[in-house]
CSV table of N, CA, C and O in Angstrom, one decimal:
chain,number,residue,atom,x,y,z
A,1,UNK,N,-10.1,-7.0,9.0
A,1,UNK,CA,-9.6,-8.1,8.3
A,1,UNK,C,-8.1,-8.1,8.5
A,1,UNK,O,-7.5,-7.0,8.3
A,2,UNK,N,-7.5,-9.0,8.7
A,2,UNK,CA,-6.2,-9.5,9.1
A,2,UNK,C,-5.9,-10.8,7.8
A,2,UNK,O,-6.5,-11.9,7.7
A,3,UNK,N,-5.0,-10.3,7.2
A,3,UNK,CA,-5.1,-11.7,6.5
A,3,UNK,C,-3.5,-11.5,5.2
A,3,UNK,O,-2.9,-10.6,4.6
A,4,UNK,N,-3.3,-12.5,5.3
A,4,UNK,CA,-2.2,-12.8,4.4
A,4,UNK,C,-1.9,-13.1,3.2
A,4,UNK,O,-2.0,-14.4,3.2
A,5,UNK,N,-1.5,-12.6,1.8
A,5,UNK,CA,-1.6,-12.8,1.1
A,5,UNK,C,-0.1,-13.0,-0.1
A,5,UNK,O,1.0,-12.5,0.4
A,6,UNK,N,0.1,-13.3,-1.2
A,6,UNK,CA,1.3,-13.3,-2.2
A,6,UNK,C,1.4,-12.5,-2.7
A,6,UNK,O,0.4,-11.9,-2.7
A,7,UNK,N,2.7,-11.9,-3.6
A,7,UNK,CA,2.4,-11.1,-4.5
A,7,UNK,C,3.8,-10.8,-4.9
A,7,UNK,O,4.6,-10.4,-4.1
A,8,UNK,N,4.0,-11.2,-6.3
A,8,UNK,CA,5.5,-11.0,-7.5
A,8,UNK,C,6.3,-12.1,-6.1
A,8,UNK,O,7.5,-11.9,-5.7
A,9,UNK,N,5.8,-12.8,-5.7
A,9,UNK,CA,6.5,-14.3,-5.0
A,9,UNK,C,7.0,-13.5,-3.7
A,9,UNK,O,8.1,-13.7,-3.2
A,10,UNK,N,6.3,-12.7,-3.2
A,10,UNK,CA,6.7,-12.3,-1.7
A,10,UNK,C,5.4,-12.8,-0.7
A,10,UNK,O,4.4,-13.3,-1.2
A,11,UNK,N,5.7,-12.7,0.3
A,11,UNK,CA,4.5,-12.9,1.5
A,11,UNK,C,4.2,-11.4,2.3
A,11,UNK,O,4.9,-10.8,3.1
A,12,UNK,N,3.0,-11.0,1.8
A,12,UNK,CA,2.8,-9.8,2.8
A,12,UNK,C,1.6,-10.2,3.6
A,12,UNK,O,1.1,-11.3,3.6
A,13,UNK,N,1.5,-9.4,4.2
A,13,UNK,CA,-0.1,-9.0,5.6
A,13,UNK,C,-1.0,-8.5,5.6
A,13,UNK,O,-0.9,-7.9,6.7
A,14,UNK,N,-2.1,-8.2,5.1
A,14,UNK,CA,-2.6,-7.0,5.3
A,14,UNK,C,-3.6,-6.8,6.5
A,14,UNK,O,-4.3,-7.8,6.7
A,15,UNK,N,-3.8,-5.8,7.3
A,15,UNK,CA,-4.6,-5.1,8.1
A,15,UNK,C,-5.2,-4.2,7.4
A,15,UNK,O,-4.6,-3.4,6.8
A,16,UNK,N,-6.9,-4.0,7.4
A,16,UNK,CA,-8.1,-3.4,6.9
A,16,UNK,C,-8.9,-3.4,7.9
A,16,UNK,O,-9.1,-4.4,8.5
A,17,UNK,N,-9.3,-2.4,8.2
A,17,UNK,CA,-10.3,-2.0,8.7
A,17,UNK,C,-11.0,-0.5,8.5
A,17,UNK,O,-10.5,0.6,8.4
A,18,UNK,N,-12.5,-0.9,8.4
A,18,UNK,CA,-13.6,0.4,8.7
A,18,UNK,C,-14.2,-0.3,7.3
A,18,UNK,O,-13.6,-1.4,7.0
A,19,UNK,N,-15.4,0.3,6.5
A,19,UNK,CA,-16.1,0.2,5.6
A,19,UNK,C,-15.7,0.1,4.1
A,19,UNK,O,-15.1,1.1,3.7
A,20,UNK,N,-16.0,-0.8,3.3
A,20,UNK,CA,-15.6,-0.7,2.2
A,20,UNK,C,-15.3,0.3,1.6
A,20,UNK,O,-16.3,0.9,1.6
A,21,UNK,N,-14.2,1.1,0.8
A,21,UNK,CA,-13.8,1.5,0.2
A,21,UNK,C,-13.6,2.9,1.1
A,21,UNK,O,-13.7,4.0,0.5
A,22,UNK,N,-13.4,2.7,2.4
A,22,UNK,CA,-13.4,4.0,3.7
A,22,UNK,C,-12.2,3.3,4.6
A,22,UNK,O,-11.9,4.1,5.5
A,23,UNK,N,-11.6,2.4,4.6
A,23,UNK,CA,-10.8,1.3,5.1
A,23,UNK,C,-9.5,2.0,5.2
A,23,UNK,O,-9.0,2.7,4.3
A,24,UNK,N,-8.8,1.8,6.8
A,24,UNK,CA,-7.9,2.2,6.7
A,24,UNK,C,-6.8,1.0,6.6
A,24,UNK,O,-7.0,0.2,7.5
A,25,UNK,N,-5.9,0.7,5.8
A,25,UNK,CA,-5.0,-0.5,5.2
A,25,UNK,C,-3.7,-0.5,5.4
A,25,UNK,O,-3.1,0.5,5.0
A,26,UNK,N,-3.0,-1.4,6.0
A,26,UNK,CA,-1.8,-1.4,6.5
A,26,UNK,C,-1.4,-2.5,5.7
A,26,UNK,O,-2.1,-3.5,5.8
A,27,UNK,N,-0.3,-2.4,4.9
A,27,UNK,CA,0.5,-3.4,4.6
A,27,UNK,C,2.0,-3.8,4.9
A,27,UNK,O,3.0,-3.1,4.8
A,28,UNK,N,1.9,-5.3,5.3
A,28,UNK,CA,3.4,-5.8,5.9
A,28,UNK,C,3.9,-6.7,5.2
A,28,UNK,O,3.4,-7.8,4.9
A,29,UNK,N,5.2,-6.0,4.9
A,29,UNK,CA,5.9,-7.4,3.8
A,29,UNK,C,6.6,-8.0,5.1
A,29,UNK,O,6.9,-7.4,6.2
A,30,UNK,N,6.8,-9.5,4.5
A,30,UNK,CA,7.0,-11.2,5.8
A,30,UNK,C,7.8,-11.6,4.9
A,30,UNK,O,7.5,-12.0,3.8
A,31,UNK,N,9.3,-11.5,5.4
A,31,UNK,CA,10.0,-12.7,5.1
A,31,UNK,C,10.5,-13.7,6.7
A,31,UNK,O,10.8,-13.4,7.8
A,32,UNK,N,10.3,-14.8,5.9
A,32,UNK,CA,10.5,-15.8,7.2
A,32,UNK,C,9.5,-15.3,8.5
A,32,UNK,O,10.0,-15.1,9.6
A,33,UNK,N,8.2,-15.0,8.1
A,33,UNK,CA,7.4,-14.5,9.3
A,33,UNK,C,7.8,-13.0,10.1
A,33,UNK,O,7.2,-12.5,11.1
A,34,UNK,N,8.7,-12.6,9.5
A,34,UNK,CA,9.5,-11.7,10.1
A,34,UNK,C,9.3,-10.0,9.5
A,34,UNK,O,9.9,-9.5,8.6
A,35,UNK,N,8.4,-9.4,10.1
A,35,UNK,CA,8.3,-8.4,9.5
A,35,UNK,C,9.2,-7.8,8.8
A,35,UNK,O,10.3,-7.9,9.4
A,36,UNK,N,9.4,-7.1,7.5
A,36,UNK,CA,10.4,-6.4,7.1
A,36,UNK,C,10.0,-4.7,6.5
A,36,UNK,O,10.8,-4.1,5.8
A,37,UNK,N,9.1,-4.3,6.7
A,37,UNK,CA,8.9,-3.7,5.5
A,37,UNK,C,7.2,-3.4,5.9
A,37,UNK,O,6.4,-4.4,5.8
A,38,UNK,N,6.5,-1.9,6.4
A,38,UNK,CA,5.1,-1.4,6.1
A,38,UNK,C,5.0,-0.2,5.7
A,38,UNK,O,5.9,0.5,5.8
A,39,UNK,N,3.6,0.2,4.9
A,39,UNK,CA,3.1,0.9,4.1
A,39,UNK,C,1.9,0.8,4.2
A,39,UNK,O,1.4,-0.3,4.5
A,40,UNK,N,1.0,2.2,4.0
A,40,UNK,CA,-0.6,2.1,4.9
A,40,UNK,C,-1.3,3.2,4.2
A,40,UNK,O,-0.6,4.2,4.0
A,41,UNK,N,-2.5,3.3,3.8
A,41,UNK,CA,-3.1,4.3,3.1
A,41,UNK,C,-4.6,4.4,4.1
A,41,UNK,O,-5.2,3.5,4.7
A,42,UNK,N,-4.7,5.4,4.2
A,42,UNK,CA,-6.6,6.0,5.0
A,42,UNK,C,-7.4,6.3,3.7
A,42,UNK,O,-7.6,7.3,3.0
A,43,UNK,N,-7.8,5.0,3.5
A,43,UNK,CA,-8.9,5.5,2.6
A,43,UNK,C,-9.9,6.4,2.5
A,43,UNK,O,-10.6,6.6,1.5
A,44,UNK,N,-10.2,7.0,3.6
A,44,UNK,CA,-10.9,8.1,3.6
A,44,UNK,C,-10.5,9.9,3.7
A,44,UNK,O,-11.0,10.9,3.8
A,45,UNK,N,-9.7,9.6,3.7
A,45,UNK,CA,-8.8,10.8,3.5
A,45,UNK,C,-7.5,11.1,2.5
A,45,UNK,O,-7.0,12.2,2.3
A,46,UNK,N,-7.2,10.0,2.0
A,46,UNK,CA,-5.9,9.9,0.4
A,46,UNK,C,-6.7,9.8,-0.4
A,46,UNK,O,-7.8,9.4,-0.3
A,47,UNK,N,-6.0,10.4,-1.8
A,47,UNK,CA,-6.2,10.4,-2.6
A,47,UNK,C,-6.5,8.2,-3.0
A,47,UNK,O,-5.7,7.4,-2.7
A,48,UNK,N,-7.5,8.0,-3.6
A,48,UNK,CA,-7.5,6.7,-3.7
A,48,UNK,C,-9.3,6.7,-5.1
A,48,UNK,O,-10.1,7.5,-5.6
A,49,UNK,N,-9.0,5.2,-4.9
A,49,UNK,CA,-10.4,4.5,-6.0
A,49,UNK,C,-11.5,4.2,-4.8
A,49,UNK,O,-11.7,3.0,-4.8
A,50,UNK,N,-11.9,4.6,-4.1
A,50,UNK,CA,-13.0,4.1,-3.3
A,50,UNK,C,-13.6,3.3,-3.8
A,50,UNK,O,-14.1,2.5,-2.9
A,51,UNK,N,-13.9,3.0,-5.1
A,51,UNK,CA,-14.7,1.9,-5.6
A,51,UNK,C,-13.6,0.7,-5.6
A,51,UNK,O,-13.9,-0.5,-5.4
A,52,UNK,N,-12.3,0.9,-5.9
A,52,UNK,CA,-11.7,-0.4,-6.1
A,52,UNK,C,-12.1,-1.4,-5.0
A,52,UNK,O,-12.6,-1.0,-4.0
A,53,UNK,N,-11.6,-3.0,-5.3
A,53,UNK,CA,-11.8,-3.5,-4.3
A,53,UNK,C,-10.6,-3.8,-3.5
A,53,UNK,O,-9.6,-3.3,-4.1
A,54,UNK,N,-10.2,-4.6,-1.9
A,54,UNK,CA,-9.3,-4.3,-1.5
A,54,UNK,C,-8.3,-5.0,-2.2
A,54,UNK,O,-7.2,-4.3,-2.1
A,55,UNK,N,-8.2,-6.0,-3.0
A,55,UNK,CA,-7.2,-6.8,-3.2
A,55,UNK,C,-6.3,-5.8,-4.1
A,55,UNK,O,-5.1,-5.8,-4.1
A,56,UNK,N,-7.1,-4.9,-4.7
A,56,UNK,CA,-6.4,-3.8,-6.0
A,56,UNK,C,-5.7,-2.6,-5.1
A,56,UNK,O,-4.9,-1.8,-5.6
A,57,UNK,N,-6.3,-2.6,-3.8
A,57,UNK,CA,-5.3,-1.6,-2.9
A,57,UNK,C,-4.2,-2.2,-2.4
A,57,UNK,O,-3.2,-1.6,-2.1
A,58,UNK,N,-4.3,-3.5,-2.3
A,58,UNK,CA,-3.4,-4.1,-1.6
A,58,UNK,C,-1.8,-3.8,-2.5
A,58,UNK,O,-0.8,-3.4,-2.0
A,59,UNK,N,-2.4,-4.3,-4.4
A,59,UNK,CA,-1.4,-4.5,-5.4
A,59,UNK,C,-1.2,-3.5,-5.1
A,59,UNK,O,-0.1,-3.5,-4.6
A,60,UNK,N,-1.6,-2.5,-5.0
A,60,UNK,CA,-1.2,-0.6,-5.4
A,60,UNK,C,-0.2,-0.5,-3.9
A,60,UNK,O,1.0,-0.1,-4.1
A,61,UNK,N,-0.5,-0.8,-2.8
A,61,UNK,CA,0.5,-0.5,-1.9
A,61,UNK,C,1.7,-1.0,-1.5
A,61,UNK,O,2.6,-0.7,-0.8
A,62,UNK,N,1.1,-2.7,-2.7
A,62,UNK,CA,2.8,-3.3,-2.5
A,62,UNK,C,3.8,-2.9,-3.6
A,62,UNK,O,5.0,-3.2,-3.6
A,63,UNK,N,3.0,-2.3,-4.6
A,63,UNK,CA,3.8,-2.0,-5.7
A,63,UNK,C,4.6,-0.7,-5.2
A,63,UNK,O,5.8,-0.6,-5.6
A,64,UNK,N,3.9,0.3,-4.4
A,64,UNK,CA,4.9,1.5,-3.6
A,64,UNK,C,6.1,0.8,-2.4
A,64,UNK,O,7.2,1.2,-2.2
A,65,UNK,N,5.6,-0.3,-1.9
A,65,UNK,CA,6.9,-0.9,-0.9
A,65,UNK,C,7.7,-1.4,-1.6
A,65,UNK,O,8.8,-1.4,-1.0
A,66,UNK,N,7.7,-2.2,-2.7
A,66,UNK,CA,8.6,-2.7,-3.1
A,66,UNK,C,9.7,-1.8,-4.0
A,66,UNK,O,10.8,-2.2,-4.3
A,67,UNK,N,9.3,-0.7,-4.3
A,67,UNK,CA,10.1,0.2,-5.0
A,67,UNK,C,10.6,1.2,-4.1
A,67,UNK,O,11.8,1.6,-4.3
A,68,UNK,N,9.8,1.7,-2.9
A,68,UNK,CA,10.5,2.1,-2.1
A,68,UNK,C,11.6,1.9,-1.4
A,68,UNK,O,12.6,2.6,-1.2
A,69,UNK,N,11.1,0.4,-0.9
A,69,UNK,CA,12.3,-0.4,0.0
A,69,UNK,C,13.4,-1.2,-1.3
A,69,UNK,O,14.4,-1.8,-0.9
A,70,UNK,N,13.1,-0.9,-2.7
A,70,UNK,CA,14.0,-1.9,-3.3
A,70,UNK,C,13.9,-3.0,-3.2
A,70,UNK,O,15.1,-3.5,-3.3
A,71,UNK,N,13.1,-4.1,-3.0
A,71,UNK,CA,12.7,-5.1,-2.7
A,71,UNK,C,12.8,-5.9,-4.5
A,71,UNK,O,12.3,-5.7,-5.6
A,72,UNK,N,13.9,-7.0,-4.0
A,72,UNK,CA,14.4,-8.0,-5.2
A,72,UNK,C,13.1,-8.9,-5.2
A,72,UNK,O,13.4,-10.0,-4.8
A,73,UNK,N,11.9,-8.8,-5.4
A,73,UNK,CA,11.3,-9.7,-5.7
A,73,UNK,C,11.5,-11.4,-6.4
A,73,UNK,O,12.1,-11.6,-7.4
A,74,UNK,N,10.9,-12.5,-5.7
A,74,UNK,CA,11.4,-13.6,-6.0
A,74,UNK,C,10.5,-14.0,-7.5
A,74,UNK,O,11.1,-14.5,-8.4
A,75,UNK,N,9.2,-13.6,-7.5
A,75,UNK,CA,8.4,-14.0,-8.5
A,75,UNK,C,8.1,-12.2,-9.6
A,75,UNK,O,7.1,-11.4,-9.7
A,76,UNK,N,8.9,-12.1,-9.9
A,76,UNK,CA,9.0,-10.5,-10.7
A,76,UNK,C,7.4,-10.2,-11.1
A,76,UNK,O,6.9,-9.1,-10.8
A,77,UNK,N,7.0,-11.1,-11.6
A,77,UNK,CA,5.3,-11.4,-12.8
A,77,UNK,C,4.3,-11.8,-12.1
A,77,UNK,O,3.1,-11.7,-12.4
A,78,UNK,N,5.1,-12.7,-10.7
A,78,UNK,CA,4.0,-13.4,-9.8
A,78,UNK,C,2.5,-12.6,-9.7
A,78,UNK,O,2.3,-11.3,-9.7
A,79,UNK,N,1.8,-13.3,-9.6
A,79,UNK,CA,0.1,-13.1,-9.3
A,79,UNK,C,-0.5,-12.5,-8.2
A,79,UNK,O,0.2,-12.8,-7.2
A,80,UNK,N,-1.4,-11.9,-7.9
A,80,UNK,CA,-1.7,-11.7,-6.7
A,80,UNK,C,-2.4,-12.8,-6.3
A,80,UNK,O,-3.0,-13.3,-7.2
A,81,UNK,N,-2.5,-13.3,-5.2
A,81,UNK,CA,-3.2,-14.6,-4.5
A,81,UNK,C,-3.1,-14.5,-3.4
A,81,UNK,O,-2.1,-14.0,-3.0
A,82,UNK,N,-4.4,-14.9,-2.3
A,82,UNK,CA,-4.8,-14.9,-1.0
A,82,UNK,C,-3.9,-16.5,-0.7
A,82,UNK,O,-3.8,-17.5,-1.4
A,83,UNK,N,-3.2,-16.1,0.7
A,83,UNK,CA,-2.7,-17.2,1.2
A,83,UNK,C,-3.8,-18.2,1.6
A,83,UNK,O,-4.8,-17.5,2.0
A,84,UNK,N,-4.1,-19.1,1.7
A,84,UNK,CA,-5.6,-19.7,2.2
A,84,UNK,C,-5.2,-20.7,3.5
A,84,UNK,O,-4.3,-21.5,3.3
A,85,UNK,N,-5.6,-20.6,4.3
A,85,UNK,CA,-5.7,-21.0,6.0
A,85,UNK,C,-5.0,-20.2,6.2
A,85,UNK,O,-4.2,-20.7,7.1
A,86,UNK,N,-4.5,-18.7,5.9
A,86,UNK,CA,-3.8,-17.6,6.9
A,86,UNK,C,-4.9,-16.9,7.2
A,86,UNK,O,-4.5,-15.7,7.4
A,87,UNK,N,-5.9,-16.9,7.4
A,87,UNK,CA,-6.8,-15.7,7.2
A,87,UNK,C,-6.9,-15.8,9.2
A,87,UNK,O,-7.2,-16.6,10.0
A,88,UNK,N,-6.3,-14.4,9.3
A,88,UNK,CA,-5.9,-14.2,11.5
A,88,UNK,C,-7.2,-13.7,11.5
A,88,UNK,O,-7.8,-14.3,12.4
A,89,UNK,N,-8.0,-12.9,10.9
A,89,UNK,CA,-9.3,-12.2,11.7
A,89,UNK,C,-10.0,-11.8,10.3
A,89,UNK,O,-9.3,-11.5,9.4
A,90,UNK,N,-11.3,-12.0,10.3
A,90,UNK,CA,-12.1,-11.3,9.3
A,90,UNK,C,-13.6,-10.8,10.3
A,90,UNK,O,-14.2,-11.4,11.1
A,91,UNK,N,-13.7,-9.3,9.7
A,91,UNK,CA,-14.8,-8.7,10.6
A,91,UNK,C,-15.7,-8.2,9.6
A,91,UNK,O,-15.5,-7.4,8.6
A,92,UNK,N,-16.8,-8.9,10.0
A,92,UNK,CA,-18.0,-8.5,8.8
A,92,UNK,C,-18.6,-7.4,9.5
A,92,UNK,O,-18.9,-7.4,10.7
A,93,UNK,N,-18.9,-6.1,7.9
A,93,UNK,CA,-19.1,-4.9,8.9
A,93,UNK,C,-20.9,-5.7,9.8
A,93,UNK,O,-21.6,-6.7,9.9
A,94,UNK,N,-20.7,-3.9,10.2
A,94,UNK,CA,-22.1,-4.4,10.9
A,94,UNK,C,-23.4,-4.6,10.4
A,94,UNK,O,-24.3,-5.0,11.2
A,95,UNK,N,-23.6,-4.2,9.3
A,95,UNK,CA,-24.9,-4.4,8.3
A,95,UNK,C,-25.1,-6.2,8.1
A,95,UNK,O,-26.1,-6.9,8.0
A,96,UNK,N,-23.5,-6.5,7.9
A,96,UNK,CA,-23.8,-8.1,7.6
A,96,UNK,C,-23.7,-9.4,8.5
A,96,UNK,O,-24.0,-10.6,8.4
A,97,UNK,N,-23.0,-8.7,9.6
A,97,UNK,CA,-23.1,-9.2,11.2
A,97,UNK,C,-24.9,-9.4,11.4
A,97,UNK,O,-25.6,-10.3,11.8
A,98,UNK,N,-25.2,-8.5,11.0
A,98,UNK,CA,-27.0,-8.4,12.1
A,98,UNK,C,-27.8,-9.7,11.2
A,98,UNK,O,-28.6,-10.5,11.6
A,99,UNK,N,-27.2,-9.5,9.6
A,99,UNK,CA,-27.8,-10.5,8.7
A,99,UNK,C,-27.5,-11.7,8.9
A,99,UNK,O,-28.1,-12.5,8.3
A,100,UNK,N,-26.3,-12.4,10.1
A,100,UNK,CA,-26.1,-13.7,10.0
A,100,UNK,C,-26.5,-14.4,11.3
A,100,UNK,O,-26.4,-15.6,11.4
């Protein structure tokens, strides 16, 4: 899954791939389209929530870039929210590929 989403009024990226809660996750903060800023966890080997879902890894990894990088967030309280018509690639694993 390739897909873009909001978060405390920033624009990030995320890249996910492999099996739910086995997923290795790349996150890219976007200002002006412009990369600024990645952070990436192997969920199969870090310490992590395997059960969480991804949107809650997502918060958890933007909450480490933004403190890392110092990032002045525009929306401090902002929400998490899926960008909608950004979505670049979604890959249904293969259990639910054969079901459709």
């Amino acid at each position: 899954m390739i897909r873009e989403f909001r978060y405390k009024g920033e624009t990030f990226r995320v890249n996910a791939h492999g099996s739910p809660g086995h997923e290795e996750v790349f996150i890219i903060h976007l200002v002006d389209d412009e990369e600024m800023g990645e952070i990436s966890i192997d969920r199969m080997t870090e310490e992590n929530d395997r059960d969480a879902p991804i949107d809650a890894i997502c918060i958890m990894l933007c909450d480490k870039l933004i403190a890392e990088q110092d990032i002045a967030c525009a929306e401090p309280d902002g929400a998490f929210v899926w960008v909608e018509g950004k979505r670049i690639r979604d890959v249904l694993p293969s259990n639910e590929a054969a079901s459709h």
